Coordinates of C-alpha atoms in Angstrom, one line a residue:
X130 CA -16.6 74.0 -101.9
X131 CA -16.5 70.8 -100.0
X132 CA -16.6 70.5 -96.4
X133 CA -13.4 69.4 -94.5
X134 CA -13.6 66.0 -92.8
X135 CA -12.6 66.0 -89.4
X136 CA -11.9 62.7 -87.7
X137 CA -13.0 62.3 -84.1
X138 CA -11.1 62.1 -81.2
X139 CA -12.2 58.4 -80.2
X140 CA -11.0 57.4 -83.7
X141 CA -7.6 59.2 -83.1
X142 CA -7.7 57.5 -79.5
X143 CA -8.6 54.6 -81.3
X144 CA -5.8 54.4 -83.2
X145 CA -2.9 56.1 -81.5
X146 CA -3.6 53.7 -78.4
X147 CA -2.7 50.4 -80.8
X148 CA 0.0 52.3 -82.5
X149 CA 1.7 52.3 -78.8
X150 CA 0.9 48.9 -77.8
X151 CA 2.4 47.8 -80.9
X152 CA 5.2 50.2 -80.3
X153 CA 5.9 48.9 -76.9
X154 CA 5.1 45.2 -77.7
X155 CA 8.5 45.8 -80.3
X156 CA 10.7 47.2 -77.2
X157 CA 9.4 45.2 -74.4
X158 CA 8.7 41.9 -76.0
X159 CA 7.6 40.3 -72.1
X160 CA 4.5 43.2 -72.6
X161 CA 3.5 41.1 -75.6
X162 CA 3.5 37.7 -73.5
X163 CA 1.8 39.5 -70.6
X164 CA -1.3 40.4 -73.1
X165 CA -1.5 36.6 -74.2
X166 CA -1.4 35.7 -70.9
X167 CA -4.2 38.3 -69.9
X168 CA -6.1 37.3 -73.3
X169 CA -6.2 33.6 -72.3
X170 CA -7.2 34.5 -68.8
X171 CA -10.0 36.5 -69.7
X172 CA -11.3 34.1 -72.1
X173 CA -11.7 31.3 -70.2
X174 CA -13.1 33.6 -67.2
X175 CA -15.9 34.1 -69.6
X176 CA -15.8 30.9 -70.1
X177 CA -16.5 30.2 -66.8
X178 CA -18.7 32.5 -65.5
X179 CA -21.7 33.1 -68.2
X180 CA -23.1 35.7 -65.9
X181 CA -20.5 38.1 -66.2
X182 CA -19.9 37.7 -70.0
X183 CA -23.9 38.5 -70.1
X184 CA -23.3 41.8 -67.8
X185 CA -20.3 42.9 -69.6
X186 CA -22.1 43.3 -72.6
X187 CA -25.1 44.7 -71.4
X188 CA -22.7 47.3 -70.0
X189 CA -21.1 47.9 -73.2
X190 CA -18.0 47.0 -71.8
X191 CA -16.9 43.9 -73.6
X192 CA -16.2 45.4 -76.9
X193 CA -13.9 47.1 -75.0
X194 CA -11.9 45.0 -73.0
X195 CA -9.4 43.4 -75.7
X196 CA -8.2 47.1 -76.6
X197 CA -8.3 48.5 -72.7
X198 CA -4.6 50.0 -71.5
X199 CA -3.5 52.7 -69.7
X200 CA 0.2 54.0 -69.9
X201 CA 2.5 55.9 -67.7
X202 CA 4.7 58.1 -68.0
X203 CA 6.7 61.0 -65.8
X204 CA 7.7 64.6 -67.0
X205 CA 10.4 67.2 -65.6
X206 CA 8.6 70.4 -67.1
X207 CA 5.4 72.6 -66.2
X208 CA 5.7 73.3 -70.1
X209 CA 6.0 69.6 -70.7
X210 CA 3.0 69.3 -68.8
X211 CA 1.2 71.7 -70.4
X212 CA 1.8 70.6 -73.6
X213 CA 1.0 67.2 -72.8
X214 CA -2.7 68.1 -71.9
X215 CA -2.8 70.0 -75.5
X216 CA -1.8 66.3 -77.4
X217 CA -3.8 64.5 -75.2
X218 CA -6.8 66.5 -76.2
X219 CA -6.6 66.0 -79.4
X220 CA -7.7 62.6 -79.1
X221 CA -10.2 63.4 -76.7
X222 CA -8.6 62.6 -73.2
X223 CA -8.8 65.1 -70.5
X224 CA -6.7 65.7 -66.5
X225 CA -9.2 63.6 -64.6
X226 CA -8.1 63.4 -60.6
X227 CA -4.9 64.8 -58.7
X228 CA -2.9 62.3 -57.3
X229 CA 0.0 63.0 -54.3
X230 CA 2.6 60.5 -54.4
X231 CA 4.6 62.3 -52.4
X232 CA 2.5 60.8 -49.2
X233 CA 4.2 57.8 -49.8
X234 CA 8.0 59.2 -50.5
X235 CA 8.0 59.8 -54.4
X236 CA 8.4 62.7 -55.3
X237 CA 6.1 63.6 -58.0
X238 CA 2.3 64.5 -58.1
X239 CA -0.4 63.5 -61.2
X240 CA -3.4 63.1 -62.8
X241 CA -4.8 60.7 -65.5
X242 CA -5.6 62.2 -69.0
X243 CA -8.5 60.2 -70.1
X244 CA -12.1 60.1 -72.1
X245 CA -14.8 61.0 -70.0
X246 CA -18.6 60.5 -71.2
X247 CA -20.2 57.3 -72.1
X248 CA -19.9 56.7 -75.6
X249 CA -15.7 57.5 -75.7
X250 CA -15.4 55.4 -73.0
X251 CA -16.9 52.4 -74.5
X252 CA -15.3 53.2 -77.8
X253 CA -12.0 53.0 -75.9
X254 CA -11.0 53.9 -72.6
X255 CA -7.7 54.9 -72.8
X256 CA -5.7 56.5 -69.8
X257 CA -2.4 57.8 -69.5
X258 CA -1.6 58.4 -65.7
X259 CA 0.6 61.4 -66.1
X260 CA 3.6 62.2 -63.3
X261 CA 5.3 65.6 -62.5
X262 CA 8.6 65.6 -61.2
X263 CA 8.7 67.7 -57.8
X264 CA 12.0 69.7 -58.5
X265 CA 11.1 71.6 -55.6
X266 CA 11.5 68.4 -53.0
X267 CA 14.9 67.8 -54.2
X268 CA 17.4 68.6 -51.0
X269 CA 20.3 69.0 -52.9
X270 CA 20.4 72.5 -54.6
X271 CA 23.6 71.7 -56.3
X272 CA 21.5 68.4 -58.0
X273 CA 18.0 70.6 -58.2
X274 CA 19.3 73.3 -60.6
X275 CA 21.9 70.8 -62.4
X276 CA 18.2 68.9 -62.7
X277 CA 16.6 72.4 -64.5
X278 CA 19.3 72.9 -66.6
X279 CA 19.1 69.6 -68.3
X280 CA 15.7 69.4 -68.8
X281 CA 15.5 73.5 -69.9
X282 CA 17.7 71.6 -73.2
X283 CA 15.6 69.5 -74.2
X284 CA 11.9 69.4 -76.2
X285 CA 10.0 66.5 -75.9
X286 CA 8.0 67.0 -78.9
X287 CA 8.7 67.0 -82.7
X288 CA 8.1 70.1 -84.4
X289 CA 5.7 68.6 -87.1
X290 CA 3.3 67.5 -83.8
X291 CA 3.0 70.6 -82.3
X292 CA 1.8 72.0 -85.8
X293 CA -0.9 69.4 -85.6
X294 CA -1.9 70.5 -82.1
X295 CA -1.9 74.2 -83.4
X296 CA -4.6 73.3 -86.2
X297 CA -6.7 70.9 -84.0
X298 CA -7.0 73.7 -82.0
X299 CA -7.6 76.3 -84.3
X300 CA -9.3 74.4 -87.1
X301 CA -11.7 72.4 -84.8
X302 CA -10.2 68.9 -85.5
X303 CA -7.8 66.7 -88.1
X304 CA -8.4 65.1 -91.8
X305 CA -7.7 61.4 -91.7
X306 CA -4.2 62.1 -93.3
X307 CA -3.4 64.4 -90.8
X308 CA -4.4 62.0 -87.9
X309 CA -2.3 59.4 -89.4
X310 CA 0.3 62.2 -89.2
X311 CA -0.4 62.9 -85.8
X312 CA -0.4 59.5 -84.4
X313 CA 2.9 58.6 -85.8
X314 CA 4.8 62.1 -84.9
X315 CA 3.1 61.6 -81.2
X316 CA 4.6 58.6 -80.2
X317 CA 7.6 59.9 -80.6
X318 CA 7.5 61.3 -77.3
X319 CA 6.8 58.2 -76.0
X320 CA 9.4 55.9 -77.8
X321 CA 12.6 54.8 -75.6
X322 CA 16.3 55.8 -76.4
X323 CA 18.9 54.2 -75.2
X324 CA 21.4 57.0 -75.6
X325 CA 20.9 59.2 -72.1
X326 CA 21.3 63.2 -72.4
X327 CA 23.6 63.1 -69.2
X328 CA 27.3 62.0 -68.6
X329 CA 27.8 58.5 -65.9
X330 CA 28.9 60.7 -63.0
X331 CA 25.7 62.8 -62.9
X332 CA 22.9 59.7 -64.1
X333 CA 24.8 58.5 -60.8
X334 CA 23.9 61.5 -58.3
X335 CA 20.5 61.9 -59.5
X336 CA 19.9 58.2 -59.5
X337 CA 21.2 58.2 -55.8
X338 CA 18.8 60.8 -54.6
X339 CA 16.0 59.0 -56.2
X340 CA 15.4 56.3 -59.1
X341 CA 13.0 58.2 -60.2
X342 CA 14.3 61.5 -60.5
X343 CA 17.2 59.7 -63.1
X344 CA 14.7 58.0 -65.3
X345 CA 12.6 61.7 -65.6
X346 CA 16.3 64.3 -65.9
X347 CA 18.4 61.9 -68.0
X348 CA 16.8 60.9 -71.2
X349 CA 15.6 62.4 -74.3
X350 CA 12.1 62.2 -73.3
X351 CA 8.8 60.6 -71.0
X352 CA 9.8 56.7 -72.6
X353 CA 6.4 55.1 -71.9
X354 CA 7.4 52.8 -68.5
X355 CA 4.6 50.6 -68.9
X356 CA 1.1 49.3 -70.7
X357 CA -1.0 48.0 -68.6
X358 CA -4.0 45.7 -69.9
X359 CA -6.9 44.8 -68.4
X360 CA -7.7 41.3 -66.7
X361 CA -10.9 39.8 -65.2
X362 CA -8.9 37.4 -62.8
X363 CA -5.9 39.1 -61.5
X364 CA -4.9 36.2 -58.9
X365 CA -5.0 34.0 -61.5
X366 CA -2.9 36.2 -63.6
X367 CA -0.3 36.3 -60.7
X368 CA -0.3 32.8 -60.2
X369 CA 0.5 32.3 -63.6
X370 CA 3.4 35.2 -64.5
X371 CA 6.4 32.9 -63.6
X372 CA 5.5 30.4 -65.6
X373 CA 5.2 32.9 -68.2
X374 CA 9.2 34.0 -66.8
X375 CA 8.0 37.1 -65.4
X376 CA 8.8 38.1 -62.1
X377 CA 5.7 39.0 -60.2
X378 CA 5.9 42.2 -57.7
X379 CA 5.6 40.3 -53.9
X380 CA 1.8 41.7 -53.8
X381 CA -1.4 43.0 -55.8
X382 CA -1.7 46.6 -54.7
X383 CA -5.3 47.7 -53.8
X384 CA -8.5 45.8 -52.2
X385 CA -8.2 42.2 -52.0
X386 CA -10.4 39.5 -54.0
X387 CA -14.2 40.1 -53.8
X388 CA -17.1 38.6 -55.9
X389 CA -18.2 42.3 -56.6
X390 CA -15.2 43.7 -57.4
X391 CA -14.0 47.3 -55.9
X392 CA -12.1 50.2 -57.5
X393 CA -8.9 49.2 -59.0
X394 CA -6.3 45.9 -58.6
X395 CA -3.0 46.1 -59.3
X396 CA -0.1 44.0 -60.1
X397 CA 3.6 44.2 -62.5
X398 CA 6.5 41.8 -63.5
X399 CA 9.6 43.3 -62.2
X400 CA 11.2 46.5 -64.6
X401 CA 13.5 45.1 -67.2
X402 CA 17.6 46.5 -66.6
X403 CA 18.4 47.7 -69.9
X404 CA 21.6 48.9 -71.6
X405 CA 22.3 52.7 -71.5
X406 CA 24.8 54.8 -74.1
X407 CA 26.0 57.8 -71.6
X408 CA 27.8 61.0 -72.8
X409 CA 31.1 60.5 -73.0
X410 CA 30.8 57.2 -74.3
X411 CA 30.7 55.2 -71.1
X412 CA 27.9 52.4 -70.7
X413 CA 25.6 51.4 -68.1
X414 CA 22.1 50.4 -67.5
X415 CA 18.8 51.6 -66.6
X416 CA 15.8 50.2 -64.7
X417 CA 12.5 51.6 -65.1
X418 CA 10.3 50.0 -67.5
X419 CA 7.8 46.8 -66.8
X420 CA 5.0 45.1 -67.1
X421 CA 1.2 46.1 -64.8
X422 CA -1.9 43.9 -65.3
X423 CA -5.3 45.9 -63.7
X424 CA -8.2 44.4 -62.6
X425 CA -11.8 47.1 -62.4
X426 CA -14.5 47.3 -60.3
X427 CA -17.2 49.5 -59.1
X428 CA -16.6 53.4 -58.2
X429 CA -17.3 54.0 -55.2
X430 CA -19.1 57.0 -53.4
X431 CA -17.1 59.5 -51.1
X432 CA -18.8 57.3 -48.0
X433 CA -17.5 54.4 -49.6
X434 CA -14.2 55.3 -50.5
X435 CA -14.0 56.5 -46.9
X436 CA -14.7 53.0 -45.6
X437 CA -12.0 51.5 -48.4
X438 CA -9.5 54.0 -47.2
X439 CA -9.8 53.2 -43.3
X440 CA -10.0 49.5 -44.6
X441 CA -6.1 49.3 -46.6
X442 CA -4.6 51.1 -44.0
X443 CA -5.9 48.7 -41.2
X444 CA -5.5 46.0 -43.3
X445 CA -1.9 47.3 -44.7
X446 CA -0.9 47.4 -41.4
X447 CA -1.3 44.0 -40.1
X448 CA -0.3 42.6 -43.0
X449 CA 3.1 44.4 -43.5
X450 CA 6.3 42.2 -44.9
X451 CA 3.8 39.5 -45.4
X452 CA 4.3 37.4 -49.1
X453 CA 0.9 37.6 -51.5
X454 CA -1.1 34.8 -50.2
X455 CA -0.5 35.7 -46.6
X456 CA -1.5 39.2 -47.5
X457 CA -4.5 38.8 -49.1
X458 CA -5.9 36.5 -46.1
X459 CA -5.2 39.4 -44.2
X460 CA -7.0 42.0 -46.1
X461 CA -9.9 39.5 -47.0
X462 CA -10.8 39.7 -43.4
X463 CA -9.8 43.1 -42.6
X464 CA -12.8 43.9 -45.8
X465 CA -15.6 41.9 -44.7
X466 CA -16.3 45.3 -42.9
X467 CA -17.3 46.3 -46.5
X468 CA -20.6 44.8 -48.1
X469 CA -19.6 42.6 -50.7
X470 CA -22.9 42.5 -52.6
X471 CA -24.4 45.1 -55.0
X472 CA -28.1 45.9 -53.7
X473 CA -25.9 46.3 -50.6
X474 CA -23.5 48.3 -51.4
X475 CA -26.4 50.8 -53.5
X476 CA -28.8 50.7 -50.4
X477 CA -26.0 51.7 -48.4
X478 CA -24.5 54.5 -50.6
X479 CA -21.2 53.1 -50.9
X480 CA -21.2 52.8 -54.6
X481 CA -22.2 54.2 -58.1
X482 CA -25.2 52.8 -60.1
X483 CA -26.3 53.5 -63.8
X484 CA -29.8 52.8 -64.3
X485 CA -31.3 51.5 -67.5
X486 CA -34.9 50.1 -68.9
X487 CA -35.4 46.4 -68.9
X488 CA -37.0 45.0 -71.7
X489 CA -40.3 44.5 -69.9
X490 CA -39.6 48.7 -69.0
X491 CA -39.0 49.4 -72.5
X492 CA -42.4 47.7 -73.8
X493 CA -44.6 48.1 -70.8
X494 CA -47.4 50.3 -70.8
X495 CA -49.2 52.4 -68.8
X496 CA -48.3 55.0 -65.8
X497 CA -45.3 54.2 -63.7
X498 CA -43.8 55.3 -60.7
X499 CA -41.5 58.0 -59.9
X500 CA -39.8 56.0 -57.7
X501 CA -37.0 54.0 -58.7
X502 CA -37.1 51.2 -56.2
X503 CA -40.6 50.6 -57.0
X504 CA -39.6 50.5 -61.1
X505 CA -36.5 48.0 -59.9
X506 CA -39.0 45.9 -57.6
X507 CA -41.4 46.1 -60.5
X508 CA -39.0 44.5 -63.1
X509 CA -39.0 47.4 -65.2
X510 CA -35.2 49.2 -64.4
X511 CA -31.7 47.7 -63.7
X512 CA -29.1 49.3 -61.9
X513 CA -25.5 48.6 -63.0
X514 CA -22.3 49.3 -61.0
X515 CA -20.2 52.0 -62.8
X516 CA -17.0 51.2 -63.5
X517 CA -13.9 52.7 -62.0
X518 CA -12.1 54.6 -64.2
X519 CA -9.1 56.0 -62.4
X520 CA -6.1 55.2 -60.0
X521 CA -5.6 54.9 -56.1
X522 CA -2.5 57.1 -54.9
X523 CA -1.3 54.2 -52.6
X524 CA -1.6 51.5 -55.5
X525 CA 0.4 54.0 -57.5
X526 CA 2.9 54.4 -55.5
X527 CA 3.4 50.8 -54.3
X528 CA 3.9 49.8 -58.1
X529 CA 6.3 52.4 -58.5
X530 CA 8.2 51.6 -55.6
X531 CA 8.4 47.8 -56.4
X532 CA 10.1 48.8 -60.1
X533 CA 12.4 51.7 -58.6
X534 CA 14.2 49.4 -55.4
X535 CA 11.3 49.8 -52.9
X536 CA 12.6 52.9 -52.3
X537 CA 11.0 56.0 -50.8
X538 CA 12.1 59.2 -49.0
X539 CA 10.3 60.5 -46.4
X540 CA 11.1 64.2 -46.8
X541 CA 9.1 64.0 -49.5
X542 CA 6.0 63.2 -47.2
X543 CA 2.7 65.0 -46.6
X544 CA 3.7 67.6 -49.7
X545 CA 0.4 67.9 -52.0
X546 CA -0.1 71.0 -54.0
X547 CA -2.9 71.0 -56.5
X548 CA -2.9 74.6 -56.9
X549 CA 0.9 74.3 -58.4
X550 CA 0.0 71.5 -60.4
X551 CA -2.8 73.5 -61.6
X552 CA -0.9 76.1 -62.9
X553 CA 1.7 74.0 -64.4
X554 CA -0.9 72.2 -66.3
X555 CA -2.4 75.1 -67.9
X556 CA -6.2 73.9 -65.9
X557 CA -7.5 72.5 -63.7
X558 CA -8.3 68.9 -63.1
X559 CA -11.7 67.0 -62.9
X560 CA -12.7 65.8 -59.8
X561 CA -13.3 61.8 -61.0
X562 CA -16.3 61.6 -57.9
X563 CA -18.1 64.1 -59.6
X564 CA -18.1 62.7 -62.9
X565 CA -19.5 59.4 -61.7
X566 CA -22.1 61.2 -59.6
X567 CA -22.7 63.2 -63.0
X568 CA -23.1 59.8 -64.8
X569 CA -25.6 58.5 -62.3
X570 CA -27.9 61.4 -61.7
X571 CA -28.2 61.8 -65.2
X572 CA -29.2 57.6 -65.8
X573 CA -31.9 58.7 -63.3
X574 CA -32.9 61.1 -65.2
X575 CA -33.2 59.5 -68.2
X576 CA -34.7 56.4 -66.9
X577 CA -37.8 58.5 -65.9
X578 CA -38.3 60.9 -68.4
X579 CA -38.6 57.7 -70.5
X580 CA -40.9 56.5 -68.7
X581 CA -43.3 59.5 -69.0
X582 CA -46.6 59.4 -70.5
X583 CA -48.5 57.0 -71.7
X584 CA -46.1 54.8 -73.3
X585 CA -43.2 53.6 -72.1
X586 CA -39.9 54.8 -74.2
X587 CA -37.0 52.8 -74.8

């Protein structure tokens, strides 16, 4: 009897991540000028800067920049959730990281389901930051239960995908028709309709207690609000959006411009208002969906992020109602607090490192040290600044706010509670540090034991 075939999960990523893009690129048609626009930019940054095309591919991360995105989307449900994590596993993405966006007046809390080890990563790094709605924070009681009762009515999922999840599970994995299957019954949950599930009157009460809380209760289902691609030059991309007739939000969200690059920048074109069919035949519009363009850098450590954190609030806080240009002066020298050069940054501990053999280290011979500075000094390891791989509550929310009326509420404030997103998840999350402490330790590790012995092993 032959063996079934299973696909992977990085080839279901694979593909399930361009089957979006393309969907969304046929709703949004500004996302498909915003990836030309990040396309040109990169190119002629690698253009320009030889050094950095060299590194990138070293690092295994050029391959992948053309197909990088990560998604959004918000859910009403701890059984929407739940679910949720069971899809996304399928193609090999996991709850890495809680996020509290209630600290800055949104009421929702998150994670990112995303690949974690090396090789999925550099295959395709696909992340789709995932929001709860807080019923719980809702004042009005009248609007809170109206709020479970709409979204008890509805399933998010089509039968036939479930069915897929249910063998994955059980069966260890999916046949290539089957994935095909998969991918196409999948992003169904994440397609926009236009018709809402709610009449005017109540789109209108729950849109008045909060933008957000409309665009989650009202519809059919989590519409994907945004792809976001990723840019090597996000000034530049900002500079050029409005000649491009996008609407750039006022500033990029996170650490300012640095020749080594930080954590995460952020940036959108303004939502799109879009027409909306409500029950009872009257029309309106909706605003929630738009455009983001990230910019990467390295991960820092918990010291570093420390520093980053005292850093953006200082920095936030002179530079408040300030236009982009103004802004980033600001923050530029708020930062120079923070190293901005690798061997510093490592020496320091403010940053995560992978180490590989040179190609002197892989074809040298003889005993070498245990000690990695020594083996650096000596020519024979490299040390490479892991990327960042997941989100910044703050950014998060600022990019929210700037696509829902820059509005926040702050009784929603200071209201974290992993445990109860826990439980509605159906596990727990991964704390993101740890993995890139995971990922440098073991580069350590495998740096030396190939250096064992009398030859040294590549």
């Amino acid at each position: 009897m032959t063996p079934i075939s299973f696909l992977s999960t990085d080839v279901i990523r694979d593909r399930f991540s361009k089957a979006m893009s393309d969907m969304y690129k046929a709703e949004v048609p500004q996302y498909g000028a915003l990836l030309e626009l990040v396309e040109r930019v990169n190119l002629e940054t690698l253009n320009q800067q030889p050094d950095l095309h060299r590194r990138l591919k070293s690092q295994d991360e050029l391959a992948r920049l053309s197909v990088e995105r990560h998604g959004a989307i918000r859910v009403g449900t701890a059984n929407e959730l739940s679910m949720l994590r069971r899809l996304f596993a399928v193609m090999g993405m996991y709850p890495v990281g809680y996020y509290d966006l209630s600290e800055a007046g949104v009421p929702v809390h998150s994670t990112a389901f995303r690949p974690i080890d090396d090789e999925a990563l550099a295959r395709n790094p696909f992340r789709v930051f995932t929001s709860l709605l807080r019923l719980e924070l809702i004042e009005s009681e009248t609007l809170r239960q109206r709020s479970e009762e709409i979204l008890a009515k509805r399933d998010i999922f089509t039968p036939r995908v479930r069915e897929l999840i249910e063998r994955h599970e059980s069966e260890g994995g999916l046949t290539n028709k089957e994935a095909d299957q998969f991918v196409k019954e999948a992003l169904e949950t994440f397609r926009w309709h236009q018709d809402a599930t709610v009449d005017l009157e109540t789109y209108h009460a729950l849109h008045d207690e909060h933008r957000l809380i409309a665009d989650v209760v009202c519809f059919r289902g989590p519409h994907i609000n945004h792809l976001t691609p990723r840019t090597l030059d996000i000034d530049e991309v900002q500079r050029r959006m409005p000649d491009m007739g996008m609407n750039p939000k006022a500033v990029i969200e996170g650490p300012p411009h640095r020749e080594c690059p930080i954590l995460l920048r952020q940036t959108s074109f303004k939502a799109l208002e879009e027409s909306i069919r409500f029950a009872g035949n009257a029309e309106g519009t909706h605003t929630a969906r738009f455009g983001e363009i990230e910019q990467r850098g390295m991960a820092l450590t918990p010291r570093g992020r420390e520093l980053y954190d005292q850093l953006l609030r200082e920095g936030r806080k002179q530079a408040a109602e300030l236009d982009n240009e103004a802004y980033q002066a600001v923050m530029n020298k708020v930062f120079m607090a923070l190293p901005d050069c690798e061997e510093a940054m490592r020496h320091e501990g403010l940053a995560y490192f992978q180490y590989r053999l040179t190609e002197a280290g892989q074809t040298a011979e003889g005993n070498a040290s245990n000690d990695l500075e020594v083996l650096i000094e000596q020519g024979l390891v490299e040390a490479h600044p892991i990327t960042y791989e997941d989100f910044l509550p703050v950014s998060a929310a600022g990019i929210f706010r700037s696509n829902l009326g820059e509005e926040q509420n702050e009784a929603y404030e200071g209201n974290a509670n992993r445990g109860a997103f826990e439980e509605a998840l159906g596990s727990q999350v991964t704390d993101e540090l740890s993995l890139y402490a995971e990922r440098e330790q073991a580069s350590k590790a495998n740096v030396l034991a190939s250096l064992k012995g009398d030859t040294l092993k590549a």
